């Protein structure tokens, strides 16, 4: 008689939040029900006791109650209740930290739920198993379990389905982030964010976008990262989540020092706001007190007193506040390191480590992935602070701790530990250990990059860590200098090649490979391309949530196809996975590809010192060059190139700067290149913007120094042909791939020029044809290139092609649709004489594009041949010429160079491209192109044909239509903007 009363009393206590009383009443009721043989009701009472215990965070008690209840439900054959109870046991075991037992419990849940067709419970079982496996660091199995949970959730229809789907997507995104599989992390976290928004779950949405921000910061996309951090901060402020506000404020403060997207002053204000929130919680200012003690040189006893007093305050903070405070000081300390203030950084990082290590003992922390990751970061930056201060033994101990934690987590980001150890051993002069750790770090990083599918993410993986590999190159060169062992010199060059233009090389490798197709569907490369295009569309800030959701659904389908195709391809031929990638070159392979008259100049630039490798068919040398001071000279010189030079002072300054740059950039190599005719430049960093042919030879009091006319200046072009390549590995890949194409291009020329740019008058009426001379495209004006039509006609005559034929497309025929509908693979030369725009010059136009004729009634966008459009073209061309402004420019990415139209056409199948480095003058460009093509027709190589054309223009004059005055064209502004990228050999002109 008492048992039912106790059972209902327990329910009342739980309703009132009196969980301890609820546990007592349920326990007593269960004992009484057992006495009377009512086992099912006894199980229900025990279940209630377990639920109340969970709400009091008494996980071990909850686990005991759940286990007992399961036994009773199973005994009476109530499988649904037994299975739900087992699920509850799994949750309790997760909280206890007994992850293996939790995994076993959830596995049992799945087994019963599948047999009894309990679909909602099956979804919960897979989700719980995913959590347990995640805690056990079995990431691949955890992902598989979460994906099965997602499949069940989407197939069913029950309460809280959308919330669980959002949570599942979030966990999938987090695991991909831990595995350094960044693009899949982005896809799933964005999908989770949309689900949370749909639910109105501000906390969940803020958490998802905060994770997105972190991913984008890891792949060198600071603008996107900062936007997401600000969105997360707004969400956390809305719901009053102070710990998360502190964490996000710390991330925004860090961005102020690392990215340039936030000013350093703005970064400090974010840190200070976070610090005020932390200090207000305890009424104690540990950093201020410790910093003051440091400045006043207090003795150890006083310092210990401050630390002891602070440590008494810390335990009063909730766990989440300790975590947030640690993150604040960790990121602030890292920022102080970037500002070359290791002393300040050490104080902050000491606080960070203390906050995080107080949470649990270190050994227990390794079980909690989030805490372990933060402790590893604290240790890493502490190690770097001690390294910068010259306290190498302490630095090594911290980096070794990072290695220990990263190993236990099985995270690919262990490469940071390897880099820290490598740099410290290098500082100690321990070359053997330093080299070994550098190599291990590079191997892990290359593995991480290989996991990414989209080119943008691949580039971002390398961009943020190249600084550490540059240290390896310097180490190898230092050892070479001491030992004179040329193998170290060769290794330095080959490791530099492993770090540059890797994505470019991979794509070229795939373009020369025809992998086995597992079915009649799209190839792996086509799927990758589609994934990349959707990622690009997702970058738009103007996408509606519904449109984002559709794109993410498409991505998920593509991912499934991608995984299935990889499995099938590997099953057919395991070697196929290697066919998608070309490998960086060796010195021997490069020397075999070089002609006897050629020399390669390959650069590595860095603010603290650059390197030049010079390689000929017979020799290899390396030279250390200046860093930022050289960049400052270059910036001044580029200004003198991008405008006509007027007056003696401008010319004199130009000559002086050109000679300085020659001495620094080419002068060290004079001995090796003196007898050569052809210089091949593999630029890096800011050198991508320099046409080397404008450098001015400096040899004592030569005529350049006495020159008063630009035509007398000893520009490098007067002695050498100059060609540009993304990397030596790309050069070798192109040279090795020059076997005759099948079928070979059979038509000489396809040209597009003098596009029609339509606009509207003040009455919003369309103006067409010759009445309009410019078009406003989102704030950009496009004047008619009236000389471009005659330029194309002259080139057509040189090749014997009728200007009225289908091969010559002027005015209304110069459209994107004509480009797409033409079989471009039949043409050996493609020529575009039109405007071009870089992606970031035009609002909402994120890709570089050629601006062709706009259709009469079409949208402006229909006149743009964009980067992604070019990637889809199928070329077989010896040469693409982009006779327009800035066509050689684009977005710069560390390690990859300029991502622009040049790269797009080379991806699409062109062997080489002629492109421009600044805004060109219409008339002089028309003359340059005519002479270039005449030289090609004479059988000169592309590099020599361009060189001769430039020398001709340098000695020429023209009556400028704009002014009616005669203008000589000796300024580099007129003859130097166009450069040749890629293969330099002759073309077939018949």
Tab-separated table of N, CA, C and O in Angstrom, residues 268-374:
chain	number	residue	atom	x	y	z
A	268	UNK	N	43.136	44.884	-28.572
A	268	UNK	CA	43.354	45.143	-27.147
A	268	UNK	C	42.049	45.426	-26.422
A	268	UNK	O	41.856	45.002	-25.282
A	269	UNK	N	41.155	46.162	-27.075
A	269	UNK	CA	39.878	46.480	-26.419
A	269	UNK	C	39.060	45.214	-26.172
A	269	UNK	O	38.389	45.096	-25.145
A	270	UNK	N	39.122	44.250	-27.108
A	270	UNK	CA	38.412	42.980	-26.890
A	270	UNK	C	39.023	42.224	-25.711
A	270	UNK	O	38.309	41.676	-24.867
A	271	UNK	N	40.362	42.179	-25.653
A	271	UNK	CA	41.024	41.491	-24.540
A	271	UNK	C	40.665	42.146	-23.205
A	271	UNK	O	40.385	41.460	-22.215
A	272	UNK	N	40.694	43.473	-23.181
A	272	UNK	CA	40.418	44.190	-21.929
A	272	UNK	C	38.982	43.967	-21.470
A	272	UNK	O	38.727	43.816	-20.269
A	273	UNK	N	38.055	43.924	-22.419
A	273	UNK	CA	36.660	43.648	-22.054
A	273	UNK	C	36.543	42.247	-21.461
A	273	UNK	O	35.849	42.038	-20.460
A	274	UNK	N	37.218	41.276	-22.067
A	274	UNK	CA	37.202	39.918	-21.539
A	274	UNK	C	37.822	39.851	-20.157
A	274	UNK	O	37.309	39.162	-19.257
A	275	UNK	N	38.948	40.588	-19.970
A	275	UNK	CA	39.620	40.577	-18.675
A	275	UNK	C	38.731	41.163	-17.585
A	275	UNK	O	38.684	40.655	-16.458
A	276	UNK	N	37.999	42.232	-17.910
A	276	UNK	CA	37.090	42.827	-16.931
A	276	UNK	C	36.018	41.835	-16.491
A	276	UNK	O	35.660	41.768	-15.308
A	277	UNK	N	35.516	41.042	-17.446
A	277	UNK	CA	34.508	40.040	-17.097
A	277	UNK	C	35.099	38.977	-16.170
A	277	UNK	O	34.461	38.564	-15.196
A	278	UNK	N	36.332	38.541	-16.461
A	278	UNK	CA	36.977	37.518	-15.624
A	278	UNK	C	37.250	38.061	-14.227
A	278	UNK	O	36.918	37.429	-13.209
A	279	UNK	N	37.849	39.266	-14.152
A	279	UNK	CA	38.216	39.821	-12.844
A	279	UNK	C	37.001	40.126	-11.984
A	279	UNK	O	37.048	40.020	-10.747
A	280	UNK	N	35.892	40.493	-12.631
A	280	UNK	CA	34.683	40.821	-11.870
A	280	UNK	C	34.118	39.601	-11.153
A	280	UNK	O	33.381	39.734	-10.175
A	281	UNK	N	34.460	38.411	-11.615
A	281	UNK	CA	33.909	37.192	-11.028
A	281	UNK	C	34.571	36.852	-9.695
A	281	UNK	O	33.969	36.226	-8.826
A	282	UNK	N	35.842	37.243	-9.531
A	282	UNK	CA	36.571	36.893	-8.314
A	282	UNK	C	36.961	38.111	-7.491
A	282	UNK	O	37.351	37.981	-6.332
A	283	UNK	N	36.894	39.302	-8.115
A	283	UNK	CA	37.367	40.492	-7.419
A	283	UNK	C	38.877	40.514	-7.283
A	283	UNK	O	39.444	41.238	-6.471
A	284	UNK	N	39.579	39.716	-8.096
A	284	UNK	CA	41.036	39.601	-8.023
A	284	UNK	C	41.601	39.810	-9.427
A	284	UNK	O	41.036	39.331	-10.405
A	285	UNK	N	42.688	40.546	-9.547
A	285	UNK	CA	43.282	40.843	-10.851
A	285	UNK	C	44.652	40.176	-10.934
A	285	UNK	O	45.687	40.821	-10.725
A	286	UNK	N	44.701	38.897	-11.267
A	286	UNK	CA	45.984	38.178	-11.208
A	286	UNK	C	47.043	38.739	-12.145
A	286	UNK	O	48.203	38.867	-11.762
A	287	UNK	N	46.653	39.085	-13.370
A	287	UNK	CA	47.661	39.563	-14.315
A	287	UNK	C	48.239	40.899	-13.853
A	287	UNK	O	49.458	41.103	-13.879
A	288	UNK	N	47.371	41.806	-13.435
A	288	UNK	CA	47.827	43.128	-13.000
A	288	UNK	C	48.767	42.987	-11.804
A	288	UNK	O	49.836	43.620	-11.753
A	289	UNK	N	48.408	42.118	-10.850
A	289	UNK	CA	49.232	41.931	-9.659
A	289	UNK	C	50.576	41.296	-10.005
A	289	UNK	O	51.629	41.719	-9.514
A	290	UNK	N	50.551	40.261	-10.845
A	290	UNK	CA	51.793	39.580	-11.211
A	290	UNK	C	52.697	40.471	-12.053
A	290	UNK	O	53.923	40.475	-11.892
A	291	UNK	N	52.095	41.224	-12.962
A	291	UNK	CA	52.868	42.131	-13.818
A	291	UNK	C	53.543	43.211	-12.968
A	291	UNK	O	54.717	43.540	-13.159
A	292	UNK	N	52.791	43.749	-12.008
A	292	UNK	CA	53.349	44.766	-11.114
A	292	UNK	C	54.499	44.180	-10.295
A	292	UNK	O	55.546	44.815	-10.110
A	293	UNK	N	54.307	42.934	-9.821
A	293	UNK	CA	55.361	42.277	-9.045
A	293	UNK	C	56.611	42.084	-9.886
A	293	UNK	O	57.745	42.255	-9.416
A	294	UNK	N	56.400	41.730	-11.141
A	294	UNK	CA	57.532	41.524	-12.061
A	294	UNK	C	58.287	42.832	-12.277
A	294	UNK	O	59.517	42.881	-12.242
A	295	UNK	N	57.536	43.912	-12.500
A	295	UNK	CA	58.160	45.213	-12.782
A	295	UNK	C	58.887	45.745	-11.552
A	295	UNK	O	59.931	46.391	-11.656
A	296	UNK	N	58.314	45.472	-10.363
A	296	UNK	CA	58.929	45.953	-9.122
A	296	UNK	C	59.962	44.981	-8.559
A	296	UNK	O	60.499	45.196	-7.470
A	297	UNK	N	60.190	43.886	-9.312
A	297	UNK	CA	61.213	42.899	-8.958
A	297	UNK	C	61.031	42.358	-7.530
A	297	UNK	O	61.974	42.328	-6.722
A	298	UNK	N	59.776	41.983	-7.248
A	298	UNK	CA	59.500	41.385	-5.950
A	298	UNK	C	60.211	40.040	-5.841
A	298	UNK	O	60.440	39.364	-6.835
A	299	UNK	N	60.519	39.645	-4.600
A	299	UNK	CA	61.207	38.366	-4.420
A	299	UNK	C	60.228	37.202	-4.596
A	299	UNK	O	59.016	37.390	-4.662
A	300	UNK	N	60.803	36.009	-4.627
A	300	UNK	CA	59.980	34.817	-4.885
A	300	UNK	C	58.896	34.630	-3.842
A	300	UNK	O	57.781	34.190	-4.145
A	301	UNK	N	59.187	34.979	-2.609
A	301	UNK	CA	58.205	34.785	-1.534
A	301	UNK	C	56.957	35.631	-1.769
A	301	UNK	O	55.826	35.167	-1.606
A	302	UNK	N	57.165	36.887	-2.198
A	302	UNK	CA	56.017	37.764	-2.472
A	302	UNK	C	55.221	37.266	-3.678
A	302	UNK	O	53.988	37.339	-3.697
A	303	UNK	N	55.950	36.784	-4.685
A	303	UNK	CA	55.261	36.252	-5.870
A	303	UNK	C	54.400	35.046	-5.499
A	303	UNK	O	53.254	34.918	-5.920
A	304	UNK	N	54.974	34.163	-4.676
A	304	UNK	CA	54.240	32.959	-4.261
A	304	UNK	C	53.002	33.359	-3.469
A	304	UNK	O	51.943	32.746	-3.598
A	305	UNK	N	53.116	34.416	-2.677
A	305	UNK	CA	51.968	34.878	-1.884
A	305	UNK	C	50.829	35.336	-2.786
A	305	UNK	O	49.658	35.024	-2.551
A	306	UNK	N	51.183	36.068	-3.857
A	306	UNK	CA	50.154	36.527	-4.811
A	306	UNK	C	49.504	35.331	-5.490
A	306	UNK	O	48.275	35.261	-5.607
A	307	UNK	N	50.319	34.385	-5.922
A	307	UNK	CA	49.791	33.212	-6.631
A	307	UNK	C	48.906	32.381	-5.707
A	307	UNK	O	47.830	31.922	-6.105
A	308	UNK	N	49.349	32.243	-4.430
A	308	UNK	CA	48.567	31.439	-3.490
A	308	UNK	C	47.201	32.105	-3.236
A	308	UNK	O	46.167	31.437	-3.187
A	309	UNK	N	47.219	33.415	-3.074
A	309	UNK	CA	45.962	34.134	-2.845
A	309	UNK	C	45.020	33.983	-4.032
A	309	UNK	O	43.822	33.774	-3.877
A	310	UNK	N	45.604	34.060	-5.246
A	310	UNK	CA	44.775	33.907	-6.457
A	310	UNK	C	44.218	32.492	-6.558
A	310	UNK	O	43.057	32.282	-6.880
A	311	UNK	N	45.066	31.507	-6.236
A	311	UNK	CA	44.617	30.110	-6.344
A	311	UNK	C	43.479	29.805	-5.370
A	311	UNK	O	42.684	28.907	-5.621
A	312	UNK	N	43.422	30.539	-4.278
A	312	UNK	CA	42.298	30.355	-3.351
A	312	UNK	C	40.998	30.855	-3.952
A	312	UNK	O	39.919	30.365	-3.616
A	313	UNK	N	41.105	31.844	-4.829
A	313	UNK	CA	39.907	32.411	-5.471
A	313	UNK	C	39.402	31.528	-6.609
A	313	UNK	O	38.196	31.426	-6.837
A	314	UNK	N	40.335	30.901	-7.341
A	314	UNK	CA	39.972	30.192	-8.567
A	314	UNK	C	38.934	29.092	-8.358
A	314	UNK	O	37.971	28.991	-9.119
A	315	UNK	N	39.069	28.242	-7.330
A	315	UNK	CA	38.080	27.164	-7.171
A	315	UNK	C	36.661	27.655	-6.964
A	315	UNK	O	35.712	26.889	-7.127
A	316	UNK	N	36.506	28.922	-6.569
A	316	UNK	CA	35.134	29.445	-6.408
A	316	UNK	C	34.465	29.689	-7.756
A	316	UNK	O	33.256	29.895	-7.810
A	317	UNK	N	35.263	29.703	-8.803
A	317	UNK	CA	34.703	29.900	-10.150
A	317	UNK	C	34.112	28.599	-10.670
A	317	UNK	O	34.661	27.519	-10.453
A	318	UNK	N	33.014	28.711	-11.395
A	318	UNK	CA	32.455	27.527	-12.051
A	318	UNK	C	33.424	27.034	-13.127
A	318	UNK	O	34.234	27.795	-13.656
A	319	UNK	N	33.295	25.771	-13.442
A	319	UNK	CA	34.185	25.118	-14.406
A	319	UNK	C	34.258	25.882	-15.724
A	319	UNK	O	35.337	26.104	-16.278
A	320	UNK	N	33.095	26.315	-16.245
A	320	UNK	CA	33.085	26.979	-17.551
A	320	UNK	C	33.790	28.328	-17.508
A	320	UNK	O	34.364	28.787	-18.499
A	321	UNK	N	33.787	29.006	-16.313
A	321	UNK	CA	34.488	30.277	-16.190
A	321	UNK	C	35.998	30.056	-16.154
A	321	UNK	O	36.766	30.861	-16.677
A	322	UNK	N	36.419	28.974	-15.510
A	322	UNK	CA	37.855	28.671	-15.494
A	322	UNK	C	38.359	28.397	-16.912
A	322	UNK	O	39.436	28.847	-17.298
A	323	UNK	N	37.560	27.630	-17.664
A	323	UNK	CA	37.938	27.347	-19.042
A	323	UNK	C	38.053	28.643	-19.842
A	323	UNK	O	39.043	28.871	-20.562
A	324	UNK	N	37.046	29.517	-19.711
A	324	UNK	CA	37.035	30.760	-20.482
A	324	UNK	C	38.190	31.673	-20.082
A	324	UNK	O	38.844	32.282	-20.935
A	325	UNK	N	38.451	31.779	-18.775
A	325	UNK	CA	39.549	32.628	-18.311
A	325	UNK	C	40.884	32.134	-18.859
A	325	UNK	O	41.732	32.927	-19.287
A	326	UNK	N	41.050	30.826	-18.854
A	326	UNK	CA	42.275	30.263	-19.413
A	326	UNK	C	42.444	30.591	-20.882
A	326	UNK	O	43.538	30.945	-21.339
A	327	UNK	N	41.351	30.482	-21.643
A	327	UNK	CA	41.411	30.786	-23.079
A	327	UNK	C	41.745	32.249	-23.302
A	327	UNK	O	42.528	32.602	-24.206
A	328	UNK	N	41.168	33.139	-22.476
A	328	UNK	CA	41.463	34.572	-22.608
A	328	UNK	C	42.961	34.822	-22.458
A	328	UNK	O	43.588	35.477	-23.311
A	329	UNK	N	43.570	34.313	-21.384
A	329	UNK	CA	44.992	34.586	-21.154
A	329	UNK	C	45.872	33.831	-22.148
A	329	UNK	O	46.957	34.298	-22.508
A	330	UNK	N	45.396	32.688	-22.606
A	330	UNK	CA	46.159	31.948	-23.620
A	330	UNK	C	46.271	32.761	-24.906
A	330	UNK	O	47.362	32.934	-25.473
A	331	UNK	N	45.151	33.269	-25.398
A	331	UNK	CA	45.152	34.006	-26.665
A	331	UNK	C	45.834	35.369	-26.506
A	331	UNK	O	46.505	35.842	-27.425
A	332	UNK	N	45.671	35.966	-25.337
A	332	UNK	CA	46.345	37.240	-25.089
A	332	UNK	C	47.855	37.021	-25.034
A	332	UNK	O	48.639	37.804	-25.567
A	333	UNK	N	48.257	35.935	-24.385
A	333	UNK	CA	49.684	35.622	-24.327
A	333	UNK	C	50.263	35.363	-25.703
A	333	UNK	O	51.368	35.824	-26.031
A	334	UNK	N	49.514	34.628	-26.524
A	334	UNK	CA	49.997	34.378	-27.884
A	334	UNK	C	50.162	35.696	-28.641
A	334	UNK	O	51.138	35.886	-29.384
A	335	UNK	N	49.221	36.606	-28.457
A	335	UNK	CA	49.299	37.896	-29.146
A	335	UNK	C	50.508	38.688	-28.680
A	335	UNK	O	51.153	39.377	-29.473
A	336	UNK	N	50.823	38.598	-27.395
A	336	UNK	CA	52.028	39.261	-26.898
A	336	UNK	C	53.286	38.665	-27.542
A	336	UNK	O	54.254	39.372	-27.816
A	337	UNK	N	53.266	37.360	-27.791
A	337	UNK	CA	54.392	36.735	-28.492
A	337	UNK	C	54.548	37.326	-29.881
A	337	UNK	O	55.660	37.593	-30.337
A	338	UNK	N	53.410	37.485	-30.589
A	338	UNK	CA	53.461	38.061	-31.935
A	338	UNK	C	54.011	39.480	-31.890
A	338	UNK	O	54.620	39.944	-32.839
A	339	UNK	N	53.783	40.165	-30.777
A	339	UNK	CA	54.305	41.523	-30.621
A	339	UNK	C	55.705	41.555	-30.043
A	339	UNK	O	56.160	42.590	-29.557
A	340	UNK	N	56.395	40.392	-30.056
A	340	UNK	CA	57.775	40.276	-29.554
A	340	UNK	C	57.900	40.730	-28.101
A	340	UNK	O	58.813	41.479	-27.739
A	341	UNK	N	56.962	40.284	-27.292
A	341	UNK	CA	56.988	40.611	-25.867
A	341	UNK	C	56.886	39.314	-25.069
A	341	UNK	O	55.866	39.043	-24.419
A	342	UNK	N	57.932	38.471	-25.100
A	342	UNK	CA	57.840	37.159	-24.455
A	342	UNK	C	57.687	37.231	-22.936
A	342	UNK	O	57.104	36.344	-22.332
A	343	UNK	N	58.204	38.308	-22.312
A	343	UNK	CA	58.083	38.416	-20.854
A	343	UNK	C	56.621	38.538	-20.441
A	343	UNK	O	56.147	37.846	-19.542
A	344	UNK	N	55.905	39.457	-21.074
A	344	UNK	CA	54.467	39.617	-20.817
A	344	UNK	C	53.728	38.327	-21.146
A	344	UNK	O	52.818	37.910	-20.425
A	345	UNK	N	54.103	37.729	-22.260
A	345	UNK	CA	53.427	36.503	-22.715
A	345	UNK	C	53.566	35.402	-21.678
A	345	UNK	O	52.613	34.660	-21.408
A	346	UNK	N	54.729	35.280	-21.057
A	346	UNK	CA	54.946	34.207	-20.096
A	346	UNK	C	54.024	34.332	-18.886
A	346	UNK	O	53.502	33.341	-18.376
A	347	UNK	N	53.801	35.570	-18.432
A	347	UNK	CA	52.887	35.774	-17.298
A	347	UNK	C	51.475	35.330	-17.686
A	347	UNK	O	50.804	34.599	-16.946
A	348	UNK	N	51.035	35.768	-18.854
A	348	UNK	CA	49.676	35.434	-19.283
A	348	UNK	C	49.512	33.937	-19.518
A	348	UNK	O	48.490	33.348	-19.151
A	349	UNK	N	50.502	33.317	-20.110
A	349	UNK	CA	50.402	31.892	-20.406
A	349	UNK	C	50.512	31.053	-19.135
A	349	UNK	O	49.921	29.971	-19.049
A	350	UNK	N	51.248	31.566	-18.141
A	350	UNK	CA	51.256	30.896	-16.834
A	350	UNK	C	49.839	30.878	-16.266
A	350	UNK	O	49.364	29.844	-15.766
A	351	UNK	N	49.144	32.015	-16.332
A	351	UNK	CA	47.764	32.086	-15.831
A	351	UNK	C	46.860	31.141	-16.613
A	351	UNK	O	46.005	30.452	-16.033
A	352	UNK	N	47.023	31.116	-17.936
A	352	UNK	CA	46.189	30.238	-18.769
A	352	UNK	C	46.363	28.787	-18.344
A	352	UNK	O	45.380	28.055	-18.153
A	353	UNK	N	47.607	28.362	-18.192
A	353	UNK	CA	47.875	26.969	-17.844
A	353	UNK	C	47.308	26.641	-16.462
A	353	UNK	O	46.756	25.557	-16.231
A	354	UNK	N	47.438	27.606	-15.534
A	354	UNK	CA	46.908	27.382	-14.188
A	354	UNK	C	45.386	27.237	-14.213
A	354	UNK	O	44.825	26.337	-13.589
A	355	UNK	N	44.713	28.126	-14.909
A	355	UNK	CA	43.248	28.052	-14.986
A	355	UNK	C	42.813	26.697	-15.543
A	355	UNK	O	41.869	26.084	-15.053
A	356	UNK	N	43.483	26.242	-16.591
A	356	UNK	CA	43.060	25.000	-17.243
A	356	UNK	C	43.476	23.762	-16.460
A	356	UNK	O	42.735	22.778	-16.411
A	357	UNK	N	44.652	23.793	-15.845
A	357	UNK	CA	45.099	22.586	-15.142
A	357	UNK	C	44.399	22.432	-13.796
A	357	UNK	O	44.380	21.340	-13.225
A	358	UNK	N	43.800	23.497	-13.257
A	358	UNK	CA	43.024	23.391	-12.026
A	358	UNK	C	41.724	22.640	-12.277
A	358	UNK	O	41.168	22.017	-11.380
A	359	UNK	N	41.255	22.629	-13.521
A	359	UNK	CA	39.963	21.982	-13.820
A	359	UNK	C	39.945	20.529	-13.376
A	359	UNK	O	39.113	20.126	-12.583
A	360	UNK	N	40.821	19.652	-13.907
A	360	UNK	CA	41.013	18.314	-13.351
A	360	UNK	C	42.513	18.077	-13.265
A	360	UNK	O	43.290	18.882	-13.772
A	361	UNK	N	42.954	16.993	-12.652
A	361	UNK	CA	44.374	16.629	-12.769
A	361	UNK	C	44.724	16.416	-14.236
A	361	UNK	O	43.846	16.090	-15.046
A	362	UNK	N	45.991	16.595	-14.593
A	362	UNK	CA	46.404	16.517	-15.996
A	362	UNK	C	46.016	15.186	-16.628
A	362	UNK	O	45.517	15.143	-17.753
A	363	UNK	N	46.220	14.085	-15.893
A	363	UNK	CA	45.907	12.778	-16.474
A	363	UNK	C	44.421	12.687	-16.815
A	363	UNK	O	44.029	12.187	-17.851
A	364	UNK	N	43.574	13.216	-15.916
A	364	UNK	CA	42.131	13.206	-16.190
A	364	UNK	C	41.806	14.151	-17.332
A	364	UNK	O	40.883	13.906	-18.112
A	365	UNK	N	42.568	15.233	-17.444
A	365	UNK	CA	42.303	16.200	-18.516
A	365	UNK	C	42.469	15.574	-19.883
A	365	UNK	O	41.790	15.946	-20.835
A	366	UNK	N	43.382	14.605	-19.986
A	366	UNK	CA	43.611	13.983	-21.278
A	366	UNK	C	42.400	13.193	-21.739
A	366	UNK	O	42.271	12.865	-22.916
A	367	UNK	N	41.497	12.866	-20.805
A	367	UNK	CA	40.270	12.170	-21.181
A	367	UNK	C	39.259	13.155	-21.750
A	367	UNK	O	38.450	12.815	-22.592
A	368	UNK	N	39.309	14.403	-21.282
A	368	UNK	CA	38.401	15.436	-21.769
A	368	UNK	C	39.087	16.181	-22.900
A	368	UNK	O	40.018	16.952	-22.689
A	369	UNK	N	38.628	15.938	-24.100
A	369	UNK	CA	39.340	16.444	-25.275
A	369	UNK	C	39.448	17.968	-25.277
A	369	UNK	O	40.494	18.529	-25.592
A	370	UNK	N	38.372	18.648	-24.916
A	370	UNK	CA	38.391	20.104	-24.954
A	370	UNK	C	39.451	20.666	-24.006
A	370	UNK	O	40.237	21.538	-24.379
A	371	UNK	N	39.483	20.136	-22.767
A	371	UNK	CA	40.478	20.614	-21.805
A	371	UNK	C	41.885	20.260	-22.284
A	371	UNK	O	42.815	21.074	-22.203
A	372	UNK	N	42.035	19.058	-22.796
A	372	UNK	CA	43.359	18.624	-23.261
A	372	UNK	C	43.869	19.521	-24.380
A	372	UNK	O	45.053	19.886	-24.408
A	373	UNK	N	42.988	19.881	-25.299
A	373	UNK	CA	43.395	20.745	-26.415
A	373	UNK	C	43.849	22.105	-25.893
A	373	UNK	O	44.874	22.656	-26.331
A	374	UNK	N	43.096	22.673	-24.945
A	374	UNK	CA	43.468	23.990	-24.424
A	374	UNK	C	44.780	23.907	-23.644
A	374	UNK	O	45.623	24.807	-23.743
